[in-house]
Short mmCIF file of C-alpha atoms in Angstrom, two decimals:
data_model
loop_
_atom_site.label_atom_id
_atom_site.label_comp_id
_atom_site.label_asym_id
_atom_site.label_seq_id
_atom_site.Cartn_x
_atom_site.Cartn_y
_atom_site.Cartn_z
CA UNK A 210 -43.73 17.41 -24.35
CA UNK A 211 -47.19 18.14 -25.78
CA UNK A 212 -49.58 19.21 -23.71
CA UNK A 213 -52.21 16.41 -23.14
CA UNK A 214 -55.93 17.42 -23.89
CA UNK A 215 -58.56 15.49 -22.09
CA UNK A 216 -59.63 13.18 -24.75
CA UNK A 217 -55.95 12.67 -25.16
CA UNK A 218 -55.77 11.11 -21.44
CA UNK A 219 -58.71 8.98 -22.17
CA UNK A 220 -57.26 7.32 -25.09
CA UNK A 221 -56.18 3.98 -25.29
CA UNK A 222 -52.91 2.95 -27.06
CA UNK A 223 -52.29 -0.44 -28.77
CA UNK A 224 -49.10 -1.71 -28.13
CA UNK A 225 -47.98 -5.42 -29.73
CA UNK A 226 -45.53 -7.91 -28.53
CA UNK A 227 -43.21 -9.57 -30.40
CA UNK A 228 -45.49 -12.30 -30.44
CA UNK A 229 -48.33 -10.76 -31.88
CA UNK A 230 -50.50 -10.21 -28.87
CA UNK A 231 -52.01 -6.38 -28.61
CA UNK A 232 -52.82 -4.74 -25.62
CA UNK A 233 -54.87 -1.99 -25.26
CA UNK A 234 -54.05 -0.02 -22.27
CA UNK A 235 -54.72 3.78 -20.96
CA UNK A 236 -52.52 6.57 -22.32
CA UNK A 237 -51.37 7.22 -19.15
CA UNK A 238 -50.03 3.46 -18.61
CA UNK A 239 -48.70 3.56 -21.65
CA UNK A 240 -46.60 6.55 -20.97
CA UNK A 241 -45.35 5.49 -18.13
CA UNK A 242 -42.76 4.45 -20.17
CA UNK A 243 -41.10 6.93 -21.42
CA UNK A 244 -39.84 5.30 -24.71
CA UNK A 245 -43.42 4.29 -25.71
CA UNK A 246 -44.49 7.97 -24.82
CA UNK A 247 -41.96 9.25 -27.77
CA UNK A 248 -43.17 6.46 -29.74
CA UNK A 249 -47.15 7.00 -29.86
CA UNK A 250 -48.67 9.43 -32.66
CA UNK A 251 -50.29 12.65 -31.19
CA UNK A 252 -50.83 13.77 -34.68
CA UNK A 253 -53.45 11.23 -35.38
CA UNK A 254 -57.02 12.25 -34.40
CA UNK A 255 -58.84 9.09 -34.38
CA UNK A 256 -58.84 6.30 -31.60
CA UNK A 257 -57.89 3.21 -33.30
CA UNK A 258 -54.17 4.64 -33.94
CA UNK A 259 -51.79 2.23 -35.43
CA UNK A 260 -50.35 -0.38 -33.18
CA UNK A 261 -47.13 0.32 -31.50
CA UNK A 262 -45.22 -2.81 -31.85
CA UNK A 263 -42.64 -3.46 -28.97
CA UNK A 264 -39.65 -6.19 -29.06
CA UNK A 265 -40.91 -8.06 -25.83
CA UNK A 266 -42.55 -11.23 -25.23
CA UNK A 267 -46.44 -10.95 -24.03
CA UNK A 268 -45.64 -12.46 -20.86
CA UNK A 269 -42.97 -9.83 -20.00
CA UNK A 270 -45.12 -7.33 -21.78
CA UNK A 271 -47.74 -7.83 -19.84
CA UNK A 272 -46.05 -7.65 -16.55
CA UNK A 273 -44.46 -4.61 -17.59
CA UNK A 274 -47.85 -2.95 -18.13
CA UNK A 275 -49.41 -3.97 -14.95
CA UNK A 276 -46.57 -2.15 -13.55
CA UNK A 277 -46.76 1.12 -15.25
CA UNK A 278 -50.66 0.75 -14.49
CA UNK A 279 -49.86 0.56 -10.58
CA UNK A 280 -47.03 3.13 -10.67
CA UNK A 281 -48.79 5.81 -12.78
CA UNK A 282 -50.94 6.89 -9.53
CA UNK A 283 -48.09 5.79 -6.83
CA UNK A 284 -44.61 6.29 -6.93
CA UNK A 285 -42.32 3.73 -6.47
CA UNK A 286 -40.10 4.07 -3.82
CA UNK A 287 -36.35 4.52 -4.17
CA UNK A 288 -34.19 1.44 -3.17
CA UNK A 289 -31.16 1.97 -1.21
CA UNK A 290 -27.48 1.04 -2.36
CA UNK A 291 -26.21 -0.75 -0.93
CA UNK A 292 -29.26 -2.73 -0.02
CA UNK A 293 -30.14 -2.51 4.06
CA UNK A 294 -31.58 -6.24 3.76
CA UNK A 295 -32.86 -8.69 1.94
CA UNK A 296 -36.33 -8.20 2.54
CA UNK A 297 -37.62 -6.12 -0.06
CA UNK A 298 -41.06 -6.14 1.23
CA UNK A 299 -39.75 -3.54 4.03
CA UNK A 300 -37.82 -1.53 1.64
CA UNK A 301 -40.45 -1.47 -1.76
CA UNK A 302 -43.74 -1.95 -0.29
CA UNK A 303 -45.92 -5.15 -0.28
CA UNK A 304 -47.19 -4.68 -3.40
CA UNK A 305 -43.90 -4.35 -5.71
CA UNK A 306 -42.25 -7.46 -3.58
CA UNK A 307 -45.05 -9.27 -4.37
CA UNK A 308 -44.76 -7.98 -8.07
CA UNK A 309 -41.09 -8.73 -8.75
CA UNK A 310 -41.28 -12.17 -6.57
CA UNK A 311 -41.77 -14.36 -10.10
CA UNK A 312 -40.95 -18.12 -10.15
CA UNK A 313 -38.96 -17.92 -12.89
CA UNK A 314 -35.80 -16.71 -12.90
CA UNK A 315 -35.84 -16.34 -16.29
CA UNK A 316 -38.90 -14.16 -16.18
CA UNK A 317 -36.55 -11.39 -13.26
CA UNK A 318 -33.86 -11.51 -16.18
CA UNK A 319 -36.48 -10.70 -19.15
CA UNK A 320 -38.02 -7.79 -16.61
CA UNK A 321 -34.57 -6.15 -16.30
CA UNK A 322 -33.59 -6.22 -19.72
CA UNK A 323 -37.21 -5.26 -20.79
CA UNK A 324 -36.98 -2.61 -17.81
CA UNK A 325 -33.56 -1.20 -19.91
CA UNK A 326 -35.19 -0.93 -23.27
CA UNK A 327 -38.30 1.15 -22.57
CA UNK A 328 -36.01 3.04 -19.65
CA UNK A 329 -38.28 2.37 -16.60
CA UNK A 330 -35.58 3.13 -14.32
CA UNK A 331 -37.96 1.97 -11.17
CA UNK A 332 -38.52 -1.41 -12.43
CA UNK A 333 -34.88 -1.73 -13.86
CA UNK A 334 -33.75 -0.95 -10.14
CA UNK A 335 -36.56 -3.50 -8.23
CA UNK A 336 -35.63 -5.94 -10.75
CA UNK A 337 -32.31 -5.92 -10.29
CA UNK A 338 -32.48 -5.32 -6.33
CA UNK A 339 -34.26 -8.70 -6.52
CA UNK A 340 -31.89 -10.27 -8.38
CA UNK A 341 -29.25 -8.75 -5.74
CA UNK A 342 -30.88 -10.00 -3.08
CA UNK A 343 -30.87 -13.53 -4.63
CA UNK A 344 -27.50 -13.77 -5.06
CA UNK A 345 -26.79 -12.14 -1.99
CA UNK A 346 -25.08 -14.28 0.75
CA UNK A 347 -24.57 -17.40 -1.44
CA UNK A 348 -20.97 -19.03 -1.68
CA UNK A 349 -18.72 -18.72 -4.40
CA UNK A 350 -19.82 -22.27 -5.72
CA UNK A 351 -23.36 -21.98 -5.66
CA UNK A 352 -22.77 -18.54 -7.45
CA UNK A 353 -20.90 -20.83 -9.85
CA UNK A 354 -23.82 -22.86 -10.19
CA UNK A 355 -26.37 -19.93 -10.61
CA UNK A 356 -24.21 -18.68 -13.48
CA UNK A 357 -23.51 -21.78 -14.68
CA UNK A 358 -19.77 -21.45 -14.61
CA UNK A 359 -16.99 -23.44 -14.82
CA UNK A 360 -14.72 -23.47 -11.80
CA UNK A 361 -11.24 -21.87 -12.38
CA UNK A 362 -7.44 -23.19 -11.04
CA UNK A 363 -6.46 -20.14 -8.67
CA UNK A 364 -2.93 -19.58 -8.19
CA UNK A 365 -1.62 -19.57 -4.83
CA UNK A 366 -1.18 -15.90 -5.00
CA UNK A 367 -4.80 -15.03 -6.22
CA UNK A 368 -6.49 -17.21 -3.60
CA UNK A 369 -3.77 -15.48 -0.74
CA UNK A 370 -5.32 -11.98 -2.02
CA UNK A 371 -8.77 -12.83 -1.58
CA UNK A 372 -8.45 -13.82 1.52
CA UNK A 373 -6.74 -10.82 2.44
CA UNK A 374 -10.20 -9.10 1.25
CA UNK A 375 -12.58 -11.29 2.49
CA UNK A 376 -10.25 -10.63 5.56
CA UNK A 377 -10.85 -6.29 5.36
CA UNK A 378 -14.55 -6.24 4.04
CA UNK A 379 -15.86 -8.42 7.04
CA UNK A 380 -13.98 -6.62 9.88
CA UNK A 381 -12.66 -3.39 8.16
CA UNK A 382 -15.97 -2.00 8.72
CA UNK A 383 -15.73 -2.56 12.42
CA UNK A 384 -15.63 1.03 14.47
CA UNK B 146 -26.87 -16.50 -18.42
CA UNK B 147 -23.82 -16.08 -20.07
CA UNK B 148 -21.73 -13.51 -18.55
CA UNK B 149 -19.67 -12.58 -21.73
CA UNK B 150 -22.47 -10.91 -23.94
CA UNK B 151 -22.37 -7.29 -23.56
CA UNK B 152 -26.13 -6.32 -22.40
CA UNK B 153 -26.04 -8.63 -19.85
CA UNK B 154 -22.81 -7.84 -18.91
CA UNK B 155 -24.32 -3.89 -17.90
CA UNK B 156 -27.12 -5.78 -16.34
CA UNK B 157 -25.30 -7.67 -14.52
CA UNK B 158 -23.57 -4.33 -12.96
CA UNK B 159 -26.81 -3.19 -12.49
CA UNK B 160 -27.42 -5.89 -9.83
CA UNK B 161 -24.23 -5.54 -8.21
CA UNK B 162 -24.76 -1.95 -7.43
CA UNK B 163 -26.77 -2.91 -4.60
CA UNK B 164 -24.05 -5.62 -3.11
CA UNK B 165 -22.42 -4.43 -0.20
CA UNK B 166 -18.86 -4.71 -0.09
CA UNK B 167 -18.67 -8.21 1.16
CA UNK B 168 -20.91 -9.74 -1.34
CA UNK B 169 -18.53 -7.57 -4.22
CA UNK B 170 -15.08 -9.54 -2.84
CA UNK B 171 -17.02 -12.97 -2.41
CA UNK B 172 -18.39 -12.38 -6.53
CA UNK B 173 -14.31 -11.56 -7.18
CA UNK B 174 -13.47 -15.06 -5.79
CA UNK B 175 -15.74 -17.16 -7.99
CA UNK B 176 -14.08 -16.49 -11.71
CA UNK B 177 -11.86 -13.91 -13.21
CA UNK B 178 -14.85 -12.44 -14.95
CA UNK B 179 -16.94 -11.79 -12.08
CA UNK B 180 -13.64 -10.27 -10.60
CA UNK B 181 -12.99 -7.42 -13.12
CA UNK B 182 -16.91 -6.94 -12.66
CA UNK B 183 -16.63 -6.68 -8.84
CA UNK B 184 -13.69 -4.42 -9.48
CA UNK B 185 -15.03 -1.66 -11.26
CA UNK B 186 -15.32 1.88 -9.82
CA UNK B 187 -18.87 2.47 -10.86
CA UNK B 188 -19.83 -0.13 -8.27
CA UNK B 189 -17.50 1.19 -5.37
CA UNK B 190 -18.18 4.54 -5.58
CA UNK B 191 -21.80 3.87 -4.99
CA UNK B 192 -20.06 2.49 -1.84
CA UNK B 193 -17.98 5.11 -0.92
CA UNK B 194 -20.79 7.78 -1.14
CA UNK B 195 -23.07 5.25 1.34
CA UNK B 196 -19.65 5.05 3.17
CA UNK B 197 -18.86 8.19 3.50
CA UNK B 198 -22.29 9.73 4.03
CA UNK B 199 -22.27 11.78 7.56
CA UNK B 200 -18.36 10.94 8.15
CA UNK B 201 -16.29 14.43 9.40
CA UNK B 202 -13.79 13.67 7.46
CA UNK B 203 -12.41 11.61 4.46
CA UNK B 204 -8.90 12.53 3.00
CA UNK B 205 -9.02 14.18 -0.36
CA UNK B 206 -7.05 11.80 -2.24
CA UNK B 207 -9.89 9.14 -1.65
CA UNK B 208 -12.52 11.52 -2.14
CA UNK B 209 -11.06 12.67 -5.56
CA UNK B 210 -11.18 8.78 -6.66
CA UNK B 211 -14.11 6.45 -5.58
CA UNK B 212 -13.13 2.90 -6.13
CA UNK B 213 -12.21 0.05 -4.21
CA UNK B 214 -9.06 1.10 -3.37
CA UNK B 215 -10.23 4.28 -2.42
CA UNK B 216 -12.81 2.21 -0.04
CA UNK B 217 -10.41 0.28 1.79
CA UNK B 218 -7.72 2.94 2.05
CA UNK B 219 -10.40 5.08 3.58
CA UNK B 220 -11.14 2.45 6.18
CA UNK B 221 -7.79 1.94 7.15
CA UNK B 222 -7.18 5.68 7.03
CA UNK B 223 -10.12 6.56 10.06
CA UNK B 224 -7.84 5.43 12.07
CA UNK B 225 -4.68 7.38 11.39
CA UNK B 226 -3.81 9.68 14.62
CA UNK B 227 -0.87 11.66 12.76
CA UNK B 228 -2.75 15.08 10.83
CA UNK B 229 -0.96 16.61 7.78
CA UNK B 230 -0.14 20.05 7.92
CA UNK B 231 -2.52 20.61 4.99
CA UNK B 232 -5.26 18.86 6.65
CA UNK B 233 -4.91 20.44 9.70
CA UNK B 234 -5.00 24.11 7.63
CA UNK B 235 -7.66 23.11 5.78
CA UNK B 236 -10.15 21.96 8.64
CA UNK B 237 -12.02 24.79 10.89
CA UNK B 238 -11.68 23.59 14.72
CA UNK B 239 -14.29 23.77 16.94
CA UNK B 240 -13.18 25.04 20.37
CA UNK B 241 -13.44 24.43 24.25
CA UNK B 242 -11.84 24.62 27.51
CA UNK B 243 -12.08 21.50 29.26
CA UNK B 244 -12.76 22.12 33.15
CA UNK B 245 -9.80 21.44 33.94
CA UNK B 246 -9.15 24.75 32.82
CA UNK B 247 -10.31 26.15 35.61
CA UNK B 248 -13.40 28.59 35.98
CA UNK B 249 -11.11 31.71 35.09
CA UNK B 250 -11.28 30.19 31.67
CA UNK B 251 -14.80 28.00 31.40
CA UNK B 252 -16.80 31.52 32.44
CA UNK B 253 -15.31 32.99 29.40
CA UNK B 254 -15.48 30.64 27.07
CA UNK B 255 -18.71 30.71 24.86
CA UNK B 256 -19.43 27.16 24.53
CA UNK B 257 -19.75 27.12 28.26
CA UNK B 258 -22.10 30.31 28.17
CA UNK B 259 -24.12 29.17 25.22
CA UNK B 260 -23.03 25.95 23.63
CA UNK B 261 -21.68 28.11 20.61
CA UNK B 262 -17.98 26.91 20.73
CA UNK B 263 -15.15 29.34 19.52
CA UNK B 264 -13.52 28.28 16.19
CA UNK B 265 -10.16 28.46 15.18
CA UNK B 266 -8.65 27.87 12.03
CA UNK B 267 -4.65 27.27 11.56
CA UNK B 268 -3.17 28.56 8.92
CA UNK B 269 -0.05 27.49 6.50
CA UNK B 270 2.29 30.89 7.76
CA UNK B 271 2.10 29.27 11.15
CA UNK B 272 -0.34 31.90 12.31
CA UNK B 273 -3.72 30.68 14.35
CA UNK B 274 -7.06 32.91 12.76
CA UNK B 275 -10.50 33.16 15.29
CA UNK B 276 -12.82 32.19 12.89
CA UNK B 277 -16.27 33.09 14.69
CA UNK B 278 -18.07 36.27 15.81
CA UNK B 279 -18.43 35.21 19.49
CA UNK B 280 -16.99 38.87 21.61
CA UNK B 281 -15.14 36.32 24.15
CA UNK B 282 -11.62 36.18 24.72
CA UNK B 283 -10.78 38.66 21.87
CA UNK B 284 -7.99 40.45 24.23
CA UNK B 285 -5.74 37.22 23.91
CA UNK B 286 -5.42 37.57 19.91
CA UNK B 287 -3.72 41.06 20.43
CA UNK B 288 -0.27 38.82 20.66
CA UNK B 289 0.02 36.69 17.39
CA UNK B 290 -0.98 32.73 18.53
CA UNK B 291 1.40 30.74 16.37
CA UNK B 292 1.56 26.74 15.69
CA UNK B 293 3.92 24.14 14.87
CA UNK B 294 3.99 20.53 15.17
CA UNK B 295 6.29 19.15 17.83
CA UNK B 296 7.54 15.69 18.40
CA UNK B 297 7.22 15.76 22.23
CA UNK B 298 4.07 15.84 24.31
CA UNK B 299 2.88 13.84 27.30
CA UNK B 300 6.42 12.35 28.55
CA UNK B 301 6.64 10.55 25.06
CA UNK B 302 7.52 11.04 21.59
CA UNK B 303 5.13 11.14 18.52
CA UNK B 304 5.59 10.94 15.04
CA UNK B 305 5.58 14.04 12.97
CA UNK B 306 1.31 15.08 13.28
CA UNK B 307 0.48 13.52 16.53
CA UNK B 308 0.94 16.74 18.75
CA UNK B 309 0.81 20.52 17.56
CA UNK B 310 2.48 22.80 19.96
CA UNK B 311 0.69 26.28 19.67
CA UNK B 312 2.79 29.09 21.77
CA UNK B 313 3.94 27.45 25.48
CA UNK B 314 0.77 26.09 25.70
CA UNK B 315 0.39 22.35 26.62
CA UNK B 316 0.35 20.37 23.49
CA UNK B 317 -2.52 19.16 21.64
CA UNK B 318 -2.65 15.78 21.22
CA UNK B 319 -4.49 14.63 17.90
CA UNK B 320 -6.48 11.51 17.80
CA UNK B 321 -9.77 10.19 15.72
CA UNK B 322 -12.88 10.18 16.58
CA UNK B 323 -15.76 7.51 15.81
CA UNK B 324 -16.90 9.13 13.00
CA UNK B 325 -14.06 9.70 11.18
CA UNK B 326 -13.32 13.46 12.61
CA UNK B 327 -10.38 14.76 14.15
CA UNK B 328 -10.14 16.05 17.88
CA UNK B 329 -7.20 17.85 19.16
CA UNK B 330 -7.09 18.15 22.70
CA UNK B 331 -4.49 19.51 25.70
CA UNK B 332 -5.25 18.92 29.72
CA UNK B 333 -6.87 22.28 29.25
CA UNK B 334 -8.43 22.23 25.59
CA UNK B 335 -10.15 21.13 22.55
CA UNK B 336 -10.84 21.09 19.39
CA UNK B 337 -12.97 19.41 16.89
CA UNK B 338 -12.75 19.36 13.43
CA UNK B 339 -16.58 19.49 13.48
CA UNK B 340 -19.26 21.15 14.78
CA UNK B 341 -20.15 19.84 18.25
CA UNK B 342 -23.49 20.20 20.37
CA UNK B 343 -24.46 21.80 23.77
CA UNK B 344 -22.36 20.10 26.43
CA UNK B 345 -25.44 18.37 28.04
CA UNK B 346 -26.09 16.91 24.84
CA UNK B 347 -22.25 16.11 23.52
CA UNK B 348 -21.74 12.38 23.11
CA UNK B 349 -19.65 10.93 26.05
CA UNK B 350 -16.55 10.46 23.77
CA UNK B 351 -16.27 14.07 23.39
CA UNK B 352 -16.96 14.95 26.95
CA UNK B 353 -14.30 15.50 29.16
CA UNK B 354 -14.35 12.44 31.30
CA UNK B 355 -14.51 10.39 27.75
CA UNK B 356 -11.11 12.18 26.81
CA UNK B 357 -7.70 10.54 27.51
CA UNK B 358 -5.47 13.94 28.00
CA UNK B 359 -5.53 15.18 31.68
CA UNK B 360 -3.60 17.17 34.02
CA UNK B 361 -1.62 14.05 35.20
CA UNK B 362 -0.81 12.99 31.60
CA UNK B 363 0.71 16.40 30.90
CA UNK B 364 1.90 17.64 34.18
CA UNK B 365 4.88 18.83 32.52
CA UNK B 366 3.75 20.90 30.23
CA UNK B 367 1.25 22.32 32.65
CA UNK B 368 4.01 23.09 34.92
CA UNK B 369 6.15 25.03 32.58
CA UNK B 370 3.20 26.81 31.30
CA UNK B 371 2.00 28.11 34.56
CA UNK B 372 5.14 28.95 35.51
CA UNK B 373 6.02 30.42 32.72
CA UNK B 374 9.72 28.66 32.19
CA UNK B 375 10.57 27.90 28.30
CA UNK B 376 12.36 24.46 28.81
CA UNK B 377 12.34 22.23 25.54
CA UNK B 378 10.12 19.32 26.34
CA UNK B 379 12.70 16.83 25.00
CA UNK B 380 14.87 17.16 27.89
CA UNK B 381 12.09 16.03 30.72
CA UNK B 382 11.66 12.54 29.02
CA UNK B 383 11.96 9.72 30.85
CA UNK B 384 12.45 7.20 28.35
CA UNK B 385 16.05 6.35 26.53
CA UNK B 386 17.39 10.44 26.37
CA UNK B 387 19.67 9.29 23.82
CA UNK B 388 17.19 8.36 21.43
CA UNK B 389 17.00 9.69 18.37
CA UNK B 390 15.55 13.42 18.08
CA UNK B 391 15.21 15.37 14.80
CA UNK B 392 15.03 19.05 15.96
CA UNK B 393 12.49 21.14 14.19
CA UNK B 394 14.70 23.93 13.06
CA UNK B 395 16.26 23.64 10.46
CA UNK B 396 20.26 23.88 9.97
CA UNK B 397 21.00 21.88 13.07
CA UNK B 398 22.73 18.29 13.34
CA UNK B 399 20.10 15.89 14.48
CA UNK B 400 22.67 13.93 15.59
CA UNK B 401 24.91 16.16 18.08
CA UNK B 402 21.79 17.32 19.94
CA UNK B 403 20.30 13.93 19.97
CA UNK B 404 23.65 12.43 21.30
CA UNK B 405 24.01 10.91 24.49
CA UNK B 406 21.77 13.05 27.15
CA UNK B 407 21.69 11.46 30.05
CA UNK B 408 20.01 12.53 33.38
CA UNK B 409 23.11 14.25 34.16
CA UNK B 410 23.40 15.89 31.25
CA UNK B 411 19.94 17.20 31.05
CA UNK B 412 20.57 20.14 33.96
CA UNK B 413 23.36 21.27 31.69
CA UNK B 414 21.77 21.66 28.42
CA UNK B 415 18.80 23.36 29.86
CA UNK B 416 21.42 26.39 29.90
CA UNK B 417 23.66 25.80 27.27
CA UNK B 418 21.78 23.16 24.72
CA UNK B 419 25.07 22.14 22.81
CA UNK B 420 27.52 21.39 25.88
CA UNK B 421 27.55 17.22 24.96
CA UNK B 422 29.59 16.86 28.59
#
């Protein structure tokens, strides 16, 4: 890792989504990220370096960046597995449950595999905690129905064994 | 979301590393897919470590492979009262004289002086080891202390682990404790296979009045030890004598000394063992 002169830190870096849009954010947003980091040209003197162009859509893109620009200054917090509860306000902090809680489903997916490919191993985890969480306590049809699955013909033997471990996990824990 | 393409497939593990256990076996029941997901030891051993996090003690062979076998065995396993010999060698016991004991012993004993409990370790010869620094009660180790496991304590029999015998002391009786240790105790002792606190702070479970072994429980064994007779244990039970007894030495037919000892038969054999009347 270079060491980072000042004018360095107040350089902006262009990075494009797959759409087209640019954003120009701070370096230190930027390399939040650790991929884009690697990725950006500390050879190059002059401001208006070349446009870093990133497979993401701007809407995920955009999100992504408004997390690293939150996150350079505080550090996330680390999540728990298995998750104590399904509030992630009390576990993240207000402002990354009120981050990751997006309408669209969709969008949580896009975030974790976005999360993946520049290796933001916070976000990857509150993504996917959120995603946990909304899965969480549903029943085996309506997780059919969130994965949009078809339902399968048990045999009398496979539906006798999970009973037998629904039967251990709810009281094998018991002191 | 399709669940067959690969990337999604590792995020999708990525999500289910925060499910707890339940939420891991109700995903197994909803398609065969989901079920070698849930399955996979990646996810359990994140459980296990949560799991097992502050527990005295988790056997090996489930700590040598996190999974979800591993998780339930473990669960089921907390429970076990019967100790292996290699478990029991390879644990360092925490030491104290109940009051029972009397104050001939409690005045001695360092956990009563300073809440800094003796610690014994037993080791795979037979032999018993001090393992502390504490000055008290060193005269008794001049006489080797030596252990075995016995099948008879408490007017009952045990299988093989449940009481170790060490010289003609009273038995210690092993059981579990609520977090997953082991505690060893006699009317008179015990031991912990973990470090315990200052008796004013010790939890109530591990407190004398919170353990199950007294004086009236082992009366027997209290009475040959203080009078120093050497009778085999076997031949003061009350229940069916002619049950069956496997003798711990070697070279001897279980059967013929298990054979029919009666009441009668026990006054006899206390002198000559093999006399079947």
């Amino acid at each position: 890792m270079e060491t980072a002169p000042m004018e360095t830190e107040q350089r902006l870096v262009k990075l494009s989504s797959s759409q087209g849009d640019v954003f120009e954010v701070e370096f230190g947003t930027a390399c939040y990220a650790d991929v884009v980091k690697q990725m950006i040209d500390f050879t190059s003197e002059s401001s208006d370096a070349e446009t870093i162009p990133l497979n993401l859509k701007t809407t995920v893109l955009e999100k992504v960046l408004q997390y690293c620009d939150y996150h350079r200054d505080n550090e996330p917090k680390e999540i728990p597995k298995p998750l104590p509860t399904t509030n992630l306000g009390e576990i993240v902090g207000d402002w990354d449950a009120a981050f990751i809680n997006v309408d669209d489903e969709n969008m949580l997916y896009e975030l974790i595999l976005a999360a993946n490919y520049l290796d933001i191993k916070p976000l990857l985890d509150l993504a996917c905690a959120k995603a946990a969480c909304a899965i969480k306590h549903m029943t085996p049809d309506a997780i059919r129905e969130h994965f949009n699955l078809q339902p399968e013909q048990m045999t009398p033997e496979e539906e006798q064994e999970m009973l037998e471990e629904l039967k251990w996990c709810t009281d094998g824990g018991a002191a | 979301m399709s669940l067959d393409e690969t990337p999604e497939h590792v995020t999708l593990e990525r999500v289910f590393t925060f499910f707890e256990p339940l939420d891991l076996c109700v995903l197994a029941s909803v398609s065969r897919a989901l079920r070698g997901l849930s399955e996979r030891d990646s996810l359990w051993s994140v459980l296990c470590t949560s799991l097992w996090q502050g527990k005295a003690f988790v056997a090996e062979r489930f700590r040598q492979t996190p999974s979800k076998a591993s998780y339930r065995g473990s669960l089921a396993d907390k429970h076990r009262d019967t100790i292996t010999r290699g478990e029991l060698c390879s644990l360092t016991w925490h030491f104290r004289f109940k009051r029972d004991a009397g104050e001939e012993w409690t005045d001695a004993d360092p956990y009563w002086k300073r809440g800094s409990p003796m610690q014994w370790s037993f080791r795979t010869d037979g032999k018993m080891e001090r393992a502390d620094d504490h000055p008290e009660l060193r005269a008794n180790e001049s006489e080797v202390r030596r252990w075995k496991f016995t099948r008879v304590s408490c007017g009952a029999r045990g299988p093989k682990g449940r009481f170790v015998k060490v010289g003609r002391f009273p038995a210690y009786v092993v059981s579990r404790t609520a977090n997953w240790g082991w505690l060893m105790e006699s009317c008179w002792v015990v031991l912990y296979s973990f470090p315990i606190s200052p008796y004013s702070q010790l939890p109530n479970e591990y407190r004398d009045e919170g353990l199950k072994v007294d004086t009236d429980l082992q009366w027997a064994e209290a009475f040959l030890y203080n009078n120093a007779l050497n009778v085999p244990l076997r031949y003061l039970l009350q229940d069916g004598a002619d049950s069956e007894y496997e003798p711990e030495t070697e070279g001897r037919s279980a059967k013929r000394r298990g054979g029919a000892r009666t009441r009668d038969s026990k006054r006899r054999k206390k002198s000559s063992p093999k006399a079947n009347g």
